[in-house]
Amino acid sequence: EAQVTQNPRYLITVTGKKLTVTCSQNMNHEYMSWYRQDPGLGLRQIYYSMNVEVTDKGDVPEGYKVSRKEKRNFPLILESPSPNQTSLYFCASSFRGNQSPLHFGNGTRLTVT
Amino acid sequence: GDSVTQMEGPVTLSEEAFLTINCTYTATGYPSLFWYVQYPGEGLQLLLKATKADDKGSNKGFEATYRKETTSFHLEKGSVQVSDSAVYFCALRDNNDMRFGAGTRLTVKP
């Protein structure tokens, strides 16, 4: 089954404790992206990647890192999480080009205390 | 930069009512337009899309027409069901820039 898999679904952590949210897709998509969803703000892009070893900042990259060492994986790293990073995070992937819709994972709800 | 503005919610309708959710966009290029739906506890799913002016996207009774002259992509459904209760997002894609509206929560009551 074609899918984007994120783990974990729920995560509670404390300020400053490094964490990684994993994302994997099995559709051979070149493009992958991370978003955060906050009430009233819709989805805001954190980072995206056009292909292996190519990553770019989105609208809200501060406090986040990503890597794209393999085509299928695109982990999101929070080196020193803070409470303002409490949010619902989505990974998405697609083929390149205007006409390709994004395929989303089921989300990771992160709480930083 | 590109942006999407959609009707604020929440929207509450009775079953079999007509639905319209307004969406307008600004873009410098020639974007494709999308509607996504998000059910509770899930990620966004593609509902429909249109890739050029005057295209109509449709799926599951929902429709939207890409209107370049009014820069709009309004979502419509003639008769909503309880199972349509969800959050709906309008989005545009211009090359690798993807922009989403803030989302509109729809509740359909029996």
Tab-separated table of C-alpha atoms in Angstrom:
chain	number	residue	atom	x	y	z
A	1	GLU	CA	0.000	0.000	0.000
A	2	ALA	CA	1.301	3.436	-0.978
A	3	GLN	CA	1.802	5.462	2.156
A	4	VAL	CA	3.751	7.994	4.183
A	5	THR	CA	4.635	6.657	7.614
A	6	GLN	CA	5.478	8.923	10.526
A	7	ASN	CA	6.627	7.865	13.957
A	8	PRO	CA	5.814	8.342	16.717
A	9	ARG	CA	2.147	9.408	16.615
A	10	TYR	CA	2.368	11.044	20.030
A	11	LEU	CA	5.388	12.388	21.865
A	12	ILE	CA	5.699	14.204	25.177
A	13	THR	CA	9.119	15.547	26.071
A	14	VAL	CA	10.855	18.205	28.143
A	15	THR	CA	12.564	21.388	27.091
A	16	GLY	CA	16.034	20.814	25.684
A	17	LYS	CA	15.866	17.059	25.155
A	18	LYS	CA	16.804	16.251	21.562
A	19	LEU	CA	14.255	14.288	19.575
A	20	THR	CA	13.741	12.922	16.075
A	21	VAL	CA	10.479	12.311	14.246
A	22	THR	CA	10.880	9.822	11.435
A	23	CYS	CA	9.160	9.923	8.045
A	24	SER	CA	9.296	7.300	5.330
A	25	GLN	CA	7.498	6.973	1.990
A	26	ASN	CA	7.267	4.006	-0.375
A	27	MET	CA	6.154	5.796	-3.548
A	28	ASN	CA	9.582	6.751	-4.916
A	29	HIS	CA	8.722	10.440	-4.538
A	30	GLU	CA	11.465	12.981	-5.105
A	31	TYR	CA	9.829	15.738	-3.055
A	32	MET	CA	9.332	15.534	0.712
A	33	SER	CA	8.273	18.189	3.181
A	34	TRP	CA	7.500	18.853	6.836
A	35	TYR	CA	4.628	21.018	8.089
A	36	ARG	CA	3.337	22.076	11.429
A	37	GLN	CA	-0.371	22.631	12.018
A	38	ASP	CA	-1.516	25.099	14.644
A	39	PRO	CA	-5.089	26.282	15.323
A	40	GLY	CA	-6.060	29.221	13.123
A	41	LEU	CA	-2.767	29.133	11.210
A	42	GLY	CA	-3.323	26.232	8.845
A	43	LEU	CA	-0.231	24.367	7.710
A	44	ARG	CA	3.131	26.075	7.701
A	45	GLN	CA	6.105	24.556	5.939
A	46	ILE	CA	9.206	23.891	8.016
A	47	TYR	CA	11.627	22.334	5.505
A	48	TYR	CA	11.405	20.613	2.172
A	49	SER	CA	13.623	18.450	0.009
A	50	MET	CA	13.658	18.177	-3.760
A	51	ASN	CA	15.797	15.039	-3.808
A	52	VAL	CA	18.528	13.165	-1.965
A	53	GLU	CA	21.024	15.496	-0.262
A	54	VAL	CA	18.978	18.589	-1.261
A	55	THR	CA	17.080	20.417	1.484
A	56	ASP	CA	15.674	23.951	1.772
A	57	LYS	CA	14.064	26.082	4.436
A	58	GLY	CA	10.352	26.665	4.427
A	59	ASP	CA	8.517	29.443	6.225
A	60	VAL	CA	9.258	28.409	9.830
A	61	PRO	CA	12.608	26.562	9.942
A	62	GLU	CA	13.986	27.989	13.201
A	63	GLY	CA	14.668	25.303	15.791
A	64	TYR	CA	14.448	22.415	13.326
A	65	LYS	CA	16.862	20.370	11.242
A	66	VAL	CA	16.300	17.786	8.535
A	67	SER	CA	18.376	15.405	6.464
A	68	ARG	CA	17.766	13.475	3.249
A	69	LYS	CA	20.368	10.752	2.973
A	70	GLU	CA	18.024	8.317	1.245
A	71	LYS	CA	15.137	8.982	-1.096
A	72	ARG	CA	12.516	7.343	1.098
A	73	ASN	CA	13.406	8.924	4.477
A	74	PHE	CA	13.178	12.511	5.686
A	75	PRO	CA	13.577	12.783	9.479
A	76	LEU	CA	12.783	15.956	11.409
A	77	ILE	CA	15.194	16.755	14.222
A	78	LEU	CA	14.603	19.089	17.145
A	79	GLU	CA	17.998	19.566	18.762
A	80	SER	CA	16.723	21.549	21.751
A	81	PRO	CA	12.919	21.554	21.811
A	82	SER	CA	11.055	24.449	23.403
A	83	PRO	CA	7.391	24.777	24.442
A	84	ASN	CA	6.584	26.911	21.375
A	85	GLN	CA	7.305	23.836	19.259
A	86	THR	CA	4.325	22.062	20.775
A	87	SER	CA	2.253	21.342	17.681
A	88	LEU	CA	0.890	18.753	15.272
A	89	TYR	CA	3.494	17.822	12.660
A	90	PHE	CA	2.904	16.326	9.225
A	91	CYS	CA	5.306	14.819	6.749
A	92	ALA	CA	4.273	14.813	3.087
A	93	SER	CA	5.707	13.607	-0.200
A	94	SER	CA	5.010	13.886	-3.921
A	95	PHE	CA	6.520	13.719	-7.352
A	96	ARG	CA	7.994	17.013	-8.500
A	97	GLY	CA	5.898	19.434	-10.517
A	98	ASN	CA	2.867	21.641	-10.127
A	99	GLN	CA	0.290	18.991	-10.813
A	100	SER	CA	1.382	16.458	-8.230
A	101	PRO	CA	-0.669	16.374	-5.045
A	102	LEU	CA	0.978	15.821	-1.695
A	103	HIS	CA	0.539	12.546	0.188
A	104	PHE	CA	0.455	13.063	3.948
A	105	GLY	CA	1.372	10.968	6.934
A	106	ASN	CA	-1.058	10.683	9.838
A	107	GLY	CA	0.745	13.233	11.944
A	108	THR	CA	2.818	13.437	15.112
A	109	ARG	CA	1.419	15.317	18.064
A	110	LEU	CA	4.336	16.769	20.001
A	111	THR	CA	4.079	18.302	23.459
A	112	VAL	CA	7.114	20.048	24.945
A	113	THR	CA	6.862	20.895	28.647
B	1	GLY	CA	4.490	35.711	-2.441
B	2	ASP	CA	1.728	33.244	-3.242
B	3	SER	CA	-1.092	32.876	-0.732
B	4	VAL	CA	-4.477	31.244	-0.179
B	5	THR	CA	-7.417	32.720	1.703
B	6	GLN	CA	-10.389	30.594	2.565
B	7	MET	CA	-13.659	31.136	4.317
B	8	GLU	CA	-13.385	31.011	8.058
B	9	GLY	CA	-15.410	28.488	9.918
B	10	PRO	CA	-16.779	26.733	11.579
B	11	VAL	CA	-19.624	25.887	9.227
B	12	THR	CA	-22.583	23.897	10.528
B	13	LEU	CA	-25.173	22.481	8.128
B	14	SER	CA	-28.052	20.078	8.246
B	15	GLU	CA	-27.852	16.854	6.267
B	16	GLU	CA	-28.752	17.325	2.551
B	17	ALA	CA	-27.982	21.060	2.661
B	18	PHE	CA	-25.930	22.775	-0.061
B	19	LEU	CA	-22.306	23.498	0.788
B	20	THR	CA	-20.036	26.267	-0.432
B	21	ILE	CA	-16.615	26.982	1.025
B	22	ASN	CA	-14.978	30.013	-0.544
B	23	CYS	CA	-11.315	30.048	-1.528
B	24	THR	CA	-9.330	32.774	-3.269
B	25	TYR	CA	-5.653	32.856	-4.114
B	26	THR	CA	-2.845	35.133	-5.199
B	27	ALA	CA	-0.049	33.767	-7.348
B	28	THR	CA	2.578	35.142	-9.662
B	29	GLY	CA	2.864	32.035	-11.821
B	30	TYR	CA	0.481	29.342	-13.058
B	31	PRO	CA	-0.328	27.232	-10.042
B	32	SER	CA	-2.363	24.091	-9.684
B	33	LEU	CA	-5.167	24.281	-7.130
B	34	PHE	CA	-6.235	21.612	-4.663
B	35	TRP	CA	-8.785	20.854	-1.989
B	36	TYR	CA	-7.717	18.547	0.810
B	37	VAL	CA	-9.869	17.042	3.557
B	38	GLN	CA	-8.744	16.131	7.067
B	39	TYR	CA	-10.772	13.724	9.192
B	40	PRO	CA	-10.181	13.602	12.956
B	41	GLY	CA	-6.853	12.040	13.890
B	42	GLU	CA	-5.703	11.708	10.298
B	43	GLY	CA	-3.485	13.481	7.829
B	44	LEU	CA	-4.762	15.503	4.907
B	45	GLN	CA	-6.142	13.598	1.926
B	46	LEU	CA	-6.531	14.931	-1.572
B	47	LEU	CA	-10.183	15.614	-2.351
B	48	LEU	CA	-9.871	17.141	-5.817
B	49	LYS	CA	-7.591	19.226	-7.985
B	50	ALA	CA	-7.502	21.453	-11.048
B	51	THR	CA	-4.347	22.233	-12.952
B	52	LYS	CA	-5.319	25.086	-15.275
B	53	ALA	CA	-7.879	27.833	-15.749
B	54	ASP	CA	-11.490	26.684	-16.288
B	55	ASP	CA	-10.697	23.114	-15.202
B	56	LYS	CA	-13.267	21.558	-12.898
B	57	GLY	CA	-12.118	19.100	-10.277
B	58	SER	CA	-14.664	16.684	-8.832
B	59	ASN	CA	-14.779	13.773	-6.416
B	60	LYS	CA	-17.365	12.192	-4.083
B	61	GLY	CA	-19.988	14.777	-5.096
B	62	PHE	CA	-17.680	17.727	-4.391
B	63	GLU	CA	-16.750	20.134	-7.186
B	64	ALA	CA	-14.544	23.183	-7.648
B	65	THR	CA	-13.741	25.224	-10.757
B	66	TYR	CA	-10.444	27.017	-11.337
B	67	ARG	CA	-11.475	30.616	-12.088
B	68	LYS	CA	-8.506	32.693	-13.138
B	69	GLU	CA	-10.531	35.859	-13.704
B	70	THR	CA	-11.699	35.906	-10.091
B	71	THR	CA	-8.674	34.001	-8.684
B	72	SER	CA	-11.043	31.617	-6.955
B	73	PHE	CA	-11.519	27.888	-6.395
B	74	HIS	CA	-14.699	27.559	-4.341
B	75	LEU	CA	-15.686	24.116	-3.075
B	76	GLU	CA	-19.323	23.038	-3.544
B	77	LYS	CA	-21.467	20.026	-2.811
B	78	GLY	CA	-25.161	19.774	-3.557
B	79	SER	CA	-26.211	17.599	-0.624
B	80	VAL	CA	-23.910	17.065	2.342
B	81	GLN	CA	-23.915	14.001	4.572
B	82	VAL	CA	-22.934	13.533	8.205
B	83	SER	CA	-19.847	11.671	6.979
B	84	ASP	CA	-18.626	14.882	5.258
B	85	SER	CA	-17.896	16.419	8.666
B	86	ALA	CA	-14.181	17.278	8.544
B	87	VAL	CA	-11.736	20.148	8.065
B	88	TYR	CA	-11.263	21.307	4.464
B	89	PHE	CA	-8.122	23.004	3.181
B	90	CYS	CA	-7.689	24.916	-0.045
B	91	ALA	CA	-4.140	24.864	-1.423
B	92	LEU	CA	-2.071	25.929	-4.387
B	93	ARG	CA	1.154	24.569	-5.812
B	94	ASP	CA	3.436	26.715	-7.919
B	95	ASN	CA	6.476	24.589	-8.761
B	96	ASN	CA	7.670	23.474	-5.353
B	97	ASP	CA	5.979	26.194	-3.344
B	98	MET	CA	2.860	24.757	-1.702
B	99	ARG	CA	0.513	27.131	0.162
B	100	PHE	CA	-2.467	26.202	2.301
B	101	GLY	CA	-5.438	28.122	3.571
B	102	ALA	CA	-6.192	28.119	7.290
B	103	GLY	CA	-8.817	25.387	6.967
B	104	THR	CA	-12.606	25.380	7.378
B	105	ARG	CA	-14.239	23.037	9.846
B	106	LEU	CA	-17.529	21.600	8.568
B	107	THR	CA	-20.033	19.901	10.860
B	108	VAL	CA	-23.069	18.236	9.328
B	109	LYS	CA	-25.955	17.432	11.676
B	110	PRO	CA	-28.511	14.669	11.033
